[in-house]
Amino acid sequence: MPLAVVWLPAAMNAYRSLRVTDPEGASYIARRIAALAAEPRPEGSSCPGETDFSRLRLGQYRVLYEVTLDTVRVMHVGRVFRR
């Protein structure tokens, strides 16, 4: 049974900003996040440190999320800035 995908307000606000600045990237991110319902730990995801969170690397973007028994909670969507 697929998990429910829940966007926390901060993640949704960041996504809305991304839709303005990079519509193609935002569309790709939305598809990949929707796919987490069926496969919450896809290739390219990792668990940072000793937490219950997972991080999904999507090119220049990162998605931080938490998987529970019945949901995927999207906590953060953001761009990686390199020094």
GROMACS .gro file of N, CA and C in nm:
model
  249
    1MET      N    1   0.084  -0.117   0.000
    1MET     CA    2   0.000   0.000   0.000
    1MET      C    3   0.090   0.125   0.000
    2PRO      N    4   0.064   0.219  -0.090
    2PRO     CA    5   0.148   0.339  -0.096
    2PRO      C    6   0.132   0.427   0.028
    3LEU      N    7   0.238   0.496   0.061
    3LEU     CA    8   0.236   0.588   0.174
    3LEU      C    9   0.176   0.722   0.131
    4ALA      N   10   0.122   0.795   0.225
    4ALA     CA   11   0.074   0.931   0.197
    4ALA      C   12   0.194   1.024   0.199
    5VAL      N   13   0.197   1.118   0.107
    5VAL     CA   14   0.304   1.218   0.103
    5VAL      C   15   0.247   1.349   0.159
    6VAL      N   16   0.310   1.398   0.265
    6VAL     CA   17   0.265   1.519   0.333
    6VAL      C   18   0.377   1.623   0.325
    7TRP      N   19   0.346   1.738   0.270
    7TRP     CA   20   0.443   1.849   0.262
    7TRP      C   21   0.424   1.938   0.383
    8LEU      N   22   0.529   1.959   0.460
    8LEU     CA   23   0.523   2.055   0.569
    8LEU      C   24   0.526   2.196   0.510
    9PRO      N   25   0.469   2.294   0.579
    9PRO     CA   26   0.457   2.429   0.522
    9PRO      C   27   0.589   2.489   0.471
   10ALA      N   28   0.698   2.473   0.543
   10ALA     CA   29   0.825   2.531   0.499
   10ALA      C   30   0.871   2.469   0.368
   11ALA      N   31   0.853   2.338   0.353
   11ALA     CA   32   0.891   2.270   0.230
   11ALA      C   33   0.803   2.316   0.114
   12MET      N   34   0.676   2.333   0.138
   12MET     CA   35   0.585   2.378   0.032
   12MET      C   36   0.618   2.521  -0.010
   13ASN      N   37   0.651   2.607   0.086
   13ASN     CA   38   0.689   2.745   0.052
   13ASN      C   39   0.815   2.747  -0.033
   14ALA      N   40   0.914   2.665   0.003
   14ALA     CA   41   1.037   2.659  -0.075
   14ALA      C   42   1.008   2.606  -0.215
   15TYR      N   43   0.920   2.507  -0.225
   15TYR     CA   44   0.883   2.451  -0.356
   15TYR      C   45   0.813   2.557  -0.442
   16ARG      N   46   0.724   2.632  -0.382
   16ARG     CA   47   0.654   2.737  -0.459
   16ARG      C   48   0.751   2.840  -0.514
   17SER      N   49   0.851   2.876  -0.435
   17SER     CA   50   0.954   2.969  -0.483
   17SER      C   51   1.033   2.908  -0.598
   18LEU      N   52   1.061   2.780  -0.586
   18LEU     CA   53   1.136   2.710  -0.690
   18LEU      C   54   1.057   2.704  -0.821
   19ARG      N   55   0.926   2.690  -0.811
   19ARG     CA   56   0.843   2.688  -0.934
   19ARG      C   57   0.858   2.817  -1.013
   20VAL      N   58   0.883   2.927  -0.944
   20VAL     CA   59   0.900   3.056  -1.012
   20VAL      C   60   1.038   3.065  -1.076
   21THR      N   61   1.142   3.022  -1.003
   21THR     CA   62   1.279   3.039  -1.051
   21THR      C   63   1.326   2.927  -1.143
   22ASP      N   64   1.273   2.807  -1.126
   22ASP     CA   65   1.315   2.692  -1.207
   22ASP      C   66   1.196   2.597  -1.226
   23PRO      N   67   1.102   2.631  -1.314
   23PRO     CA   68   0.982   2.548  -1.332
   23PRO      C   69   1.013   2.403  -1.372
   24GLU      N   70   1.112   2.386  -1.457
   24GLU     CA   71   1.147   2.250  -1.501
   24GLU      C   72   1.203   2.168  -1.384
   25GLY      N   73   1.291   2.228  -1.305
   25GLY     CA   74   1.346   2.161  -1.187
   25GLY      C   75   1.237   2.131  -1.085
   26ALA      N   76   1.144   2.224  -1.067
   26ALA     CA   77   1.034   2.204  -0.972
   26ALA      C   78   0.946   2.087  -1.015
   27SER      N   79   0.920   2.077  -1.144
   27SER     CA   80   0.839   1.967  -1.196
   27SER      C   81   0.907   1.833  -1.171
   28TYR      N   82   1.037   1.828  -1.195
   28TYR     CA   83   1.114   1.706  -1.171
   28TYR      C   84   1.110   1.668  -1.023
   29ILE      N   85   1.130   1.765  -0.936
   29ILE     CA   86   1.127   1.740  -0.792
   29ILE      C   87   0.990   1.689  -0.749
   30ALA      N   88   0.884   1.750  -0.799
   30ALA     CA   89   0.748   1.707  -0.763
   30ALA      C   90   0.723   1.561  -0.803
   31ARG      N   91   0.769   1.523  -0.922
   31ARG     CA   92   0.751   1.384  -0.966
   31ARG      C   93   0.829   1.287  -0.877
   32ARG      N   94   0.951   1.324  -0.843
   32ARG     CA   95   1.034   1.237  -0.759
   32ARG      C   96   0.978   1.226  -0.617
   33ILE      N   97   0.925   1.336  -0.564
   33ILE     CA   98   0.865   1.330  -0.431
   33ILE      C   99   0.738   1.246  -0.434
   34ALA      N  100   0.656   1.260  -0.536
   34ALA     CA  101   0.535   1.178  -0.548
   34ALA      C  102   0.572   1.030  -0.554
   35ALA      N  103   0.684   0.997  -0.618
   35ALA     CA  104   0.727   0.857  -0.628
   35ALA      C  105   0.770   0.799  -0.493
   36LEU      N  106   0.800   0.885  -0.396
   36LEU     CA  107   0.837   0.837  -0.263
   36LEU      C  108   0.723   0.761  -0.197
   37ALA      N  109   0.600   0.784  -0.240
   37ALA     CA  110   0.485   0.713  -0.184
   37ALA      C  111   0.499   0.562  -0.206
   38ALA      N  112   0.550   0.524  -0.322
   38ALA     CA  113   0.566   0.382  -0.355
   38ALA      C  114   0.702   0.328  -0.312
   39GLU      N  115   0.805   0.411  -0.320
   39GLU     CA  116   0.942   0.370  -0.285
   39GLU      C  117   1.007   0.479  -0.201
   40PRO      N  118   0.991   0.472  -0.067
   40PRO     CA  119   1.040   0.581   0.018
   40PRO      C  120   1.192   0.590   0.033
   41ARG      N  121   1.262   0.487  -0.010
   41ARG     CA  122   1.408   0.493  -0.002
   41ARG      C  123   1.469   0.454  -0.137
   42PRO      N  124   1.451   0.541  -0.236
   42PRO     CA  125   1.502   0.509  -0.370
   42PRO      C  126   1.654   0.522  -0.378
   43GLU      N  127   1.708   0.475  -0.488
   43GLU     CA  128   1.850   0.493  -0.512
   43GLU      C  129   1.881   0.643  -0.512
   44GLY      N  130   1.989   0.678  -0.449
   44GLY     CA  131   2.026   0.819  -0.439
   44GLY      C  132   1.984   0.882  -0.308
   45SER      N  133   1.907   0.810  -0.227
   45SER     CA  134   1.868   0.865  -0.097
   45SER      C  135   1.966   0.815   0.009
   46SER      N  136   1.976   0.890   0.118
   46SER     CA  137   2.065   0.851   0.226
   46SER      C  138   2.007   0.903   0.357
   47CYS      N  139   2.059   0.850   0.467
   47CYS     CA  140   2.020   0.895   0.600
   47CYS      C  141   2.135   0.973   0.659
   48PRO      N  142   2.120   1.105   0.674
   48PRO     CA  143   2.231   1.185   0.729
   48PRO      C  144   2.247   1.162   0.879
   49GLY      N  145   2.364   1.119   0.918
   49GLY     CA  146   2.393   1.099   1.060
   49GLY      C  147   2.308   0.990   1.120
   50GLU      N  148   2.279   1.006   1.246
   50GLU     CA  149   2.200   0.906   1.319
   50GLU      C  150   2.060   0.960   1.343
   51THR      N  151   1.989   0.989   1.234
   51THR     CA  152   1.855   1.046   1.243
   51THR      C  153   1.755   0.954   1.176
   52ASP      N  154   1.628   0.988   1.189
   52ASP     CA  155   1.522   0.915   1.120
   52ASP      C  156   1.488   0.981   0.987
   53PHE      N  157   1.563   1.082   0.949
   53PHE     CA  158   1.537   1.154   0.825
   53PHE      C  159   1.612   1.090   0.709
   54SER      N  160   1.562   1.115   0.591
   54SER     CA  161   1.629   1.072   0.469
   54SER      C  162   1.651   1.194   0.381
   55ARG      N  163   1.756   1.187   0.301
   55ARG     CA  164   1.789   1.296   0.210
   55ARG      C  165   1.793   1.237   0.070
   56LEU      N  166   1.728   1.305  -0.021
   56LEU     CA  167   1.726   1.263  -0.160
   56LEU      C  168   1.799   1.368  -0.242
   57ARG      N  169   1.903   1.325  -0.312
   57ARG     CA  170   1.980   1.416  -0.397
   57ARG      C  171   1.922   1.413  -0.538
   58LEU      N  172   1.884   1.529  -0.585
   58LEU     CA  173   1.824   1.544  -0.718
   58LEU      C  174   1.901   1.651  -0.794
   59GLY      N  175   2.016   1.613  -0.845
   59GLY     CA  176   2.100   1.710  -0.914
   59GLY      C  177   2.145   1.818  -0.818
   60GLN      N  178   2.111   1.942  -0.849
   60GLN     CA  179   2.152   2.054  -0.764
   60GLN      C  180   2.057   2.078  -0.647
   61TYR      N  181   1.956   1.994  -0.633
   61TYR     CA  182   1.857   2.009  -0.526
   61TYR      C  183   1.864   1.894  -0.427
   62ARG      N  184   1.817   1.921  -0.306
   62ARG     CA  185   1.808   1.820  -0.202
   62ARG      C  186   1.669   1.827  -0.141
   63VAL      N  187   1.619   1.709  -0.105
   63VAL     CA  188   1.491   1.698  -0.037
   63VAL      C  189   1.517   1.625   0.094
   64LEU      N  190   1.475   1.684   0.205
   64LEU     CA  191   1.487   1.620   0.335
   64LEU      C  192   1.347   1.574   0.374
   65TYR      N  193   1.335   1.446   0.412
   65TYR     CA  194   1.204   1.394   0.446
   65TYR      C  195   1.216   1.287   0.554
   66GLU      N  196   1.102   1.255   0.614
   66GLU     CA  197   1.095   1.155   0.720
   66GLU      C  198   0.992   1.051   0.679
   67VAL      N  199   1.028   0.926   0.695
   67VAL     CA  200   0.936   0.816   0.663
   67VAL      C  201   0.883   0.759   0.793
   68THR      N  202   0.750   0.755   0.805
   68THR     CA  203   0.686   0.691   0.919
   68THR      C  204   0.612   0.568   0.868
   69LEU      N  205   0.535   0.505   0.952
   69LEU     CA  206   0.465   0.383   0.911
   69LEU      C  207   0.371   0.404   0.793
   70ASP      N  208   0.308   0.522   0.785
   70ASP     CA  209   0.209   0.542   0.680
   70ASP      C  210   0.226   0.671   0.600
   71THR      N  211   0.333   0.748   0.631
   71THR     CA  212   0.351   0.874   0.558
   71THR      C  213   0.497   0.901   0.523
   72VAL      N  214   0.514   0.984   0.425
   72VAL     CA  215   0.642   1.046   0.393
   72VAL      C  216   0.620   1.194   0.418
   73ARG      N  217   0.690   1.249   0.516
   73ARG     CA  218   0.675   1.391   0.551
   73ARG      C  219   0.790   1.469   0.490
   74VAL      N  220   0.760   1.554   0.393
   74VAL     CA  221   0.862   1.634   0.326
   74VAL      C  222   0.890   1.756   0.414
   75MET      N  223   1.014   1.765   0.462
   75MET     CA  224   1.051   1.868   0.557
   75MET      C  225   1.115   1.990   0.488
   76HIS      N  226   1.195   1.964   0.383
   76HIS     CA  227   1.272   2.072   0.322
   76HIS      C  228   1.301   2.040   0.176
   77VAL      N  229   1.293   2.142   0.092
   77VAL     CA  230   1.335   2.132  -0.048
   77VAL      C  231   1.428   2.250  -0.070
   78GLY      N  232   1.548   2.224  -0.120
   78GLY     CA  233   1.639   2.334  -0.140
   78GLY      C  234   1.748   2.305  -0.240
   79ARG      N  235   1.815   2.409  -0.279
   79ARG     CA  236   1.925   2.402  -0.374
   79ARG      C  237   2.056   2.391  -0.295
   80VAL      N  238   2.149   2.316  -0.349
   80VAL     CA  239   2.281   2.305  -0.289
   80VAL      C  240   2.370   2.413  -0.347
   81PHE      N  241   2.430   2.491  -0.261
   81PHE     CA  242   2.522   2.594  -0.304
   81PHE      C  243   2.663   2.546  -0.277
   82ARG      N  244   2.743   2.543  -0.378
   82ARG     CA  245   2.883   2.499  -0.364
   82ARG      C  246   2.972   2.621  -0.344
   83ARG      N  247   3.076   2.604  -0.266
   83ARG     CA  248   3.172   2.712  -0.242
   83ARG      C  249   3.276   2.714  -0.350
   0.00000   0.00000   0.00000
